[in-house]
Amino acid sequence: MIPFNPEEALRRTKREFGEHGGVAPSLSRSSTFTVMEPGIMPEIFQGVRGPDKGGCYLYSRHFNPTVNVLARYLAAMEDTEFALCTASGMAAISCTLLQLCEYGDHIVASDTIYGGTYALLDSLLPKMGIRTTFVDITDLSAVSAAVDDRTRVLYTEAVGNPTLKVADLPGLSSLAKRFGAALVVDNTFTPIVLTPSLLGADVVIHSLTKFINGASDLLGGVICADRDFVYRLMDLHHGRAMLLGPVLDPRSAFDVLQRLPHLPLRMREHGVRAMAIASRLEEIGAPVIYPGLASHPHHERLRSMINEGFGYGGILTIDCGTRDTANRLMSILQNKEAFGLIAVSLGYFDSLISNSGASTSSEIAPEDQKKMGLSPGLVRISIGYTGGLDERIAEIERAVREVGLDGNH
Ligand SMILES: *Cc1c(COP(=O)(O)O)cnc(C)c1O
């Protein structure tokens, strides 16, 4: 297999120039579109004409030219046939699962996933007759055992939030094929680093809100899949995206488009810095978890799946043991060392620091947090790339020593 290079895939995809030869693409904000002749309108409704069939647009909840350009680039990056952009990552996840599952169907999902996704699967979807069994996704026999005759989806994050467990995507893909289920992978933590479609994923989802936009100033999501699935999502009678309506605003799509060309550069730098910081913390005996470290239990698995040259991602965690120590560490990192900001979310140019159990995973009951190996003192840090790296390492080292988390304690 020729190694996939998402940076080249992005660069080589057909470039979209703006009107008047603009080097930036044009922003098409229109909600509705005219046709030259009245007879064309019913042809669009029948699907005879469309964005890729004669360049005909109808209405922006269906397809919008600017949003479609972004979708085309993201599909190239994820090596899928097509993509559909949504108003948030959660919109991408909920539309995908509602499209793939109906009343009575079943999902097998990783037990270490984003809190919002967990709540959707654990609390909301059961009210619509869609059941989920949560398993340790790294245990393929547990996945097999959880499958029943109504299982339609295997759902996982490539690198799990916030435990940084790494899913065996080729292994899950062969199970999905054997059981006739779709493998849906949330790749929000590792865009560019990992290309799940090449490892057997049927649908790849991102929250654009995180690394892909990278500026923490908008929300968005994307569903990367084959053309048929995207058209089903946009079907006028049954399409979950078309009828539930959470599509991406063209203004947000334009902003993401302008930042996508430097995503590979940013991911590389997030990764270089996360690796350097994790290595130093490990050296001083701090309880750091980062899948780029050889000591991480899933390091080899991740190494076998990544695209060469983009590192292991920008997220690391420090297990402070207790919430009290976690709070002290976060306070020093923000208020004394100015290492980063206490905030949820990730993928920003500044480091973002949060205590997962009390924030983005708080939807998961404390006893379930314990079962999935989520410590109440876990501090998740999305490593930014501002300032000098040596200074940043010195800051976090001082903070970790101050709360007694270095090996001398
Ligand atoms: C943030 C996040 C989501 C949800 O994305 P939104 O854009 O906030 O809706 C889903 N999955 C993961 C892994 C995330 O980090």
XYZ file of C-alpha atoms and ligand atoms in Angstrom:
424
model
C 0.000 0.000 0.000
C 1.353 3.445 -0.912
C 1.419 5.510 2.298
C -1.338 8.113 2.366
C -0.285 11.729 2.778
C -3.322 13.853 3.733
C -1.289 17.060 3.317
C -0.687 16.213 -0.347
C -4.277 15.007 -0.758
C -5.496 18.424 0.401
C -3.070 20.299 -1.824
C -3.865 18.275 -4.916
C -7.643 18.404 -4.649
C -9.196 20.671 -7.273
C -8.554 24.229 -6.093
C -11.565 26.517 -5.692
C -10.799 30.074 -6.824
C -13.043 33.027 -6.055
C -14.967 35.134 -8.532
C -12.730 37.586 -10.443
C -9.781 35.191 -9.977
C -9.686 35.561 -6.211
C -7.046 33.383 -4.549
C -9.560 32.926 -1.739
C -12.798 31.149 -2.642
C -15.996 33.184 -2.844
C -18.497 33.112 -0.021
C -21.925 32.133 -1.278
C -24.374 33.163 1.416
C -27.587 32.858 -0.557
C -30.255 30.683 1.035
C -32.042 30.078 -2.274
C -30.934 29.813 -5.907
C -32.584 30.762 -9.199
C -32.932 28.487 -12.198
C -32.759 29.631 -15.843
C -35.981 27.855 -16.846
C -38.906 26.681 -14.690
C -38.498 23.111 -15.995
C -35.151 22.777 -14.221
C -36.720 23.114 -10.760
C -38.590 19.756 -10.768
C -35.469 18.089 -12.160
C -33.551 19.215 -9.060
C -36.309 17.819 -6.839
C -36.171 14.517 -8.737
C -32.386 14.378 -8.301
C -31.769 14.519 -12.052
C -29.847 17.724 -11.516
C -27.816 18.758 -8.482
C -24.571 20.358 -7.349
C -22.531 17.687 -9.124
C -25.089 17.202 -11.908
C -24.981 20.420 -13.890
C -23.989 22.688 -10.979
C -27.600 23.250 -9.940
C -28.298 24.433 -6.424
C -31.741 24.659 -4.870
C -31.761 25.781 -1.270
C -28.963 25.962 1.321
C -30.405 23.400 3.756
C -29.966 20.983 0.864
C -26.587 21.911 -0.619
C -24.737 25.229 -0.532
C -21.805 25.985 -2.872
C -19.386 27.239 -0.183
C -20.264 24.476 2.285
C -19.855 21.991 -0.547
C -16.331 23.215 -1.327
C -15.366 22.593 2.295
C -16.996 19.145 2.155
C -15.004 18.336 -0.982
C -11.700 19.273 0.706
C -12.541 17.325 3.870
C -13.456 14.250 1.818
C -10.060 14.500 0.095
C -8.343 14.772 3.465
C -10.180 11.703 4.828
C -9.908 9.808 1.526
C -13.657 9.261 1.271
C -15.826 9.726 -1.796
C -17.887 12.590 -0.387
C -18.707 14.502 2.798
C -21.471 16.524 4.409
C -20.808 19.425 6.779
C -23.017 19.960 9.810
C -23.598 22.703 12.358
C -21.609 20.904 15.085
C -19.825 17.660 15.809
C -22.872 16.438 17.749
C -25.084 17.134 14.709
C -22.770 14.955 12.604
C -22.902 12.143 15.177
C -26.660 12.259 15.794
C -27.614 12.503 12.086
C -25.277 9.603 11.232
C -26.611 7.318 13.969
C -30.250 8.194 13.244
C -29.642 7.496 9.547
C -28.057 4.104 10.227
C -30.418 2.963 13.014
C -34.170 2.729 13.325
C -36.495 1.743 16.170
C -35.362 -1.638 17.571
C -31.797 -1.395 16.272
C -28.660 -1.716 18.354
C -25.244 -0.051 18.587
C -22.031 -1.377 20.140
C -20.009 1.611 21.324
C -16.733 2.288 23.054
C -17.161 3.112 26.729
C -14.602 5.918 26.498
C -16.124 8.530 24.262
C -16.998 12.212 24.362
C -19.573 12.924 27.113
C -22.163 14.335 24.701
C -21.991 11.236 22.517
C -22.265 9.067 25.616
C -25.403 10.954 26.714
C -26.923 10.625 23.214
C -26.388 6.849 23.250
C -27.141 6.266 26.923
C -30.075 8.623 27.549
C -31.680 9.993 24.366
C -31.526 7.230 21.723
C -33.099 4.597 24.039
C -36.213 6.823 24.124
C -36.353 6.334 20.353
C -35.964 2.555 20.677
C -32.266 2.501 19.746
C -30.180 0.561 22.285
C -26.447 0.754 22.936
C -24.087 -1.671 24.657
C -20.889 0.018 25.887
C -17.723 -2.070 25.841
C -13.974 -1.710 26.209
C -13.415 -1.129 22.508
C -9.823 -2.403 22.693
C -11.186 -5.849 23.636
C -12.389 -7.321 20.312
C -13.909 -10.397 21.966
C -16.017 -8.107 24.176
C -17.131 -6.271 21.021
C -18.125 -9.568 19.325
C -19.958 -10.759 22.413
C -22.004 -7.542 22.559
C -23.241 -7.802 18.953
C -26.810 -9.034 18.436
C -28.961 -9.573 15.343
C -30.096 -5.933 15.374
C -26.597 -4.401 15.664
C -26.217 -1.844 12.887
C -23.236 0.195 14.090
C -19.879 -0.245 15.798
C -19.030 3.201 17.169
C -15.677 4.407 18.438
C -13.307 7.329 18.645
C -9.948 6.604 16.978
C -8.189 7.906 20.095
C -10.675 7.964 22.962
C -11.671 11.057 24.895
C -10.236 11.454 27.521
C -8.518 8.146 28.323
C -6.453 8.185 25.081
C -7.198 4.504 24.490
C -6.463 3.617 20.865
C -9.016 1.556 18.939
C -7.818 -1.284 16.685
C -9.573 0.030 13.564
C -8.634 -2.818 11.149
C -9.766 -5.345 13.784
C -13.064 -3.517 14.326
C -13.551 -3.207 10.582
C -13.337 -6.972 10.045
C -15.821 -7.515 12.887
C -18.173 -4.924 11.373
C -17.991 -6.657 7.989
C -18.596 -10.071 9.542
C -21.685 -8.835 11.402
C -23.011 -6.609 8.604
C -22.667 -3.450 10.713
C -21.175 -0.076 9.793
C -17.961 1.039 11.501
C -18.385 4.701 12.495
C -15.240 6.471 13.730
C -15.013 9.875 15.414
C -11.568 11.184 14.368
C -11.817 14.561 16.141
C -8.630 14.012 18.211
C -6.462 12.951 15.273
C -7.216 14.684 11.946
C -4.301 14.320 9.465
C -2.533 12.010 11.953
C -4.876 9.116 11.202
C -7.072 8.269 8.206
C -9.760 5.842 9.454
C -11.301 5.192 6.010
C -8.011 3.540 4.959
C -8.227 1.322 8.042
C -11.751 0.144 7.266
C -14.090 2.816 8.674
C -17.360 3.218 6.749
C -18.163 6.674 8.129
C -15.660 9.168 9.588
C -16.890 12.028 11.740
C -15.183 15.161 13.006
C -16.090 18.029 15.224
C -14.707 20.877 13.076
C -14.885 22.968 16.251
C -11.598 21.491 17.492
C -8.300 21.027 15.603
C -9.710 21.431 12.098
C -10.898 25.021 12.595
C -8.271 25.552 15.281
C -9.351 29.039 16.349
C -12.081 28.222 18.909
C -14.398 30.757 17.261
C -17.061 28.602 15.591
C -18.841 25.264 15.743
C -19.062 22.730 12.970
C -18.993 19.060 12.101
C -18.517 16.771 9.144
C -19.626 13.317 8.033
C -17.139 11.777 5.564
C -18.543 8.765 3.736
C -19.427 7.405 0.321
C -21.583 9.420 -2.041
C -24.600 7.183 -1.516
C -24.631 7.740 2.266
C -24.325 11.531 1.884
C -27.217 11.572 -0.613
C -29.276 9.457 1.800
C -28.611 12.034 4.539
C -29.835 14.727 2.112
C -32.826 12.783 0.766
C -35.893 15.041 0.527
C -38.188 12.453 2.145
C -36.051 10.610 4.694
C -32.670 12.398 4.931
C -31.818 13.012 8.580
C -29.603 16.024 7.760
C -32.155 17.437 5.290
C -35.142 17.006 7.620
C -33.620 17.608 11.058
C -31.772 20.491 9.411
C -28.485 20.998 11.324
C -26.407 22.083 8.333
C -23.296 24.261 8.460
C -23.641 27.995 7.876
C -21.679 29.095 4.760
C -19.928 31.844 6.752
C -18.503 29.227 9.132
C -17.646 26.982 6.194
C -15.700 29.849 4.607
C -13.719 30.422 7.820
C -12.814 26.727 8.096
C -11.834 26.701 4.409
C -9.320 29.483 5.041
C -7.702 27.544 7.897
C -7.690 24.070 6.384
C -4.494 24.571 4.324
C -2.406 24.995 7.483
C -4.046 22.131 9.422
C -1.195 19.685 8.583
C 1.366 22.253 9.763
C -0.573 22.798 12.974
C -1.076 19.084 13.686
C 2.634 18.490 13.214
C 3.499 21.250 15.710
C 0.816 20.180 18.241
C 2.363 16.702 18.021
C 6.004 17.805 18.327
C 5.205 19.826 21.424
C 2.943 17.243 23.064
C 5.700 14.655 22.538
C 8.424 16.889 24.005
C 6.314 17.836 27.031
C 5.136 14.250 27.648
C 8.716 12.969 27.400
C 9.982 15.511 29.921
C 7.113 14.784 32.338
C 7.812 11.058 32.066
C 11.510 11.734 32.758
C 10.716 13.441 36.059
C 8.370 10.608 37.028
C 5.066 12.455 36.572
C 1.911 10.383 35.848
C 1.601 11.495 32.210
C -0.385 9.607 29.573
C 0.376 10.200 25.884
C 0.027 7.614 23.109
C 3.221 8.887 21.452
C 5.281 7.597 24.395
C 6.706 4.100 23.944
C 5.428 3.331 27.456
C 1.771 3.876 26.447
C 0.025 0.464 26.280
C -1.371 1.218 22.804
C 1.659 2.987 21.377
C 2.542 0.245 18.883
C -1.063 -0.006 17.704
C -1.233 3.733 17.072
C 2.175 3.682 15.363
C 0.933 0.996 12.981
C -2.080 3.130 11.949
C -0.763 6.712 11.639
C 0.268 8.600 8.519
C 4.024 9.172 8.498
C 5.338 12.562 9.603
C 2.480 14.140 11.566
C 3.202 12.857 15.067
C 0.776 11.330 17.564
C -1.650 14.168 18.160
C -1.807 17.117 20.529
C -3.629 15.721 23.566
C -2.016 14.413 26.735
C -3.351 13.767 30.211
C -1.904 13.871 33.715
C -3.526 11.675 36.333
C -3.430 13.756 39.502
C -5.240 11.062 41.491
C -7.723 13.364 43.208
C -9.881 16.219 42.010
C -8.289 18.477 44.608
C -4.783 17.971 43.203
C -6.169 18.340 39.677
C -7.662 21.699 40.631
C -4.397 22.869 42.189
C -2.417 21.865 39.109
C -4.876 23.591 36.747
C -4.851 26.753 38.836
C -1.021 26.938 38.858
C -0.820 26.208 35.127
C -3.206 29.047 34.314
C -2.775 31.649 37.029
C 0.880 31.327 37.999
C 2.719 29.881 34.992
C 0.416 31.179 32.196
C 0.945 27.782 30.538
C -2.609 27.599 29.253
C -6.263 28.323 29.871
C -8.720 26.397 32.024
C -11.367 25.683 29.413
C -13.074 22.728 27.756
C -12.562 21.984 24.043
C -9.276 21.355 22.257
C -7.227 22.092 19.179
C -6.709 25.802 19.935
C -3.346 27.551 19.424
C -3.133 28.076 23.201
C -3.100 25.092 25.531
C -6.552 24.265 26.961
C -6.742 22.513 30.312
C -9.714 20.712 31.866
C -10.592 18.123 34.474
C -12.517 15.644 32.328
C -14.531 13.927 35.062
C -15.964 17.265 36.202
C -16.548 18.699 32.716
C -16.676 17.057 29.269
C -17.194 13.578 30.723
C -19.529 14.612 33.575
C -22.484 13.131 31.638
C -20.986 9.748 32.539
C -22.008 8.583 36.048
C -19.107 8.441 38.568
C -19.303 4.625 38.869
C -19.181 4.281 35.060
C -16.251 6.712 34.936
C -14.442 4.407 37.350
C -15.279 1.323 35.260
C -13.890 2.873 32.079
C -10.684 3.872 33.876
C -11.384 7.592 34.077
C -9.727 8.926 37.238
C -11.468 11.842 39.025
C -8.069 13.593 39.032
C -7.474 13.284 35.295
C -6.349 16.593 33.759
C -6.613 16.707 29.971
C -4.363 19.170 28.191
C -4.685 20.117 24.545
C -1.127 21.280 23.863
C -0.933 24.572 21.964
C 1.924 25.896 19.873
C 2.472 29.484 21.044
C 5.668 30.655 22.746
C 9.022 28.912 23.018
C 8.922 25.180 23.644
C 11.720 25.235 26.252
C 9.855 27.886 28.279
C 6.616 25.869 28.046
C 8.357 22.701 29.261
C 9.900 24.601 32.191
C 6.479 26.018 33.145
C 4.659 22.691 33.265
C 7.596 21.016 35.005
C 7.532 23.640 37.796
C 3.737 23.257 38.151
C 3.904 19.463 38.340
C 6.697 19.626 40.953
C 4.791 22.215 42.984
C 1.797 19.869 43.449
C 4.117 16.965 44.233
C 3.433 14.889 41.126
C 7.072 14.364 40.164
C 8.657 11.021 41.009
C 10.394 12.390 44.108
C 7.110 12.312 46.011
C -16.146 18.154 20.991
C -16.309 16.775 20.536
C -17.499 16.353 19.931
C -18.691 17.270 19.761
O -18.424 18.308 18.879
P -19.234 19.707 18.901
O -18.676 20.424 17.733
O -18.942 20.344 20.225
O -20.679 19.364 18.771
C -17.567 15.050 19.494
N -16.533 14.195 19.641
C -15.382 14.564 20.231
C -14.278 13.571 20.360
C -15.217 15.859 20.700
O -14.082 16.212 21.295
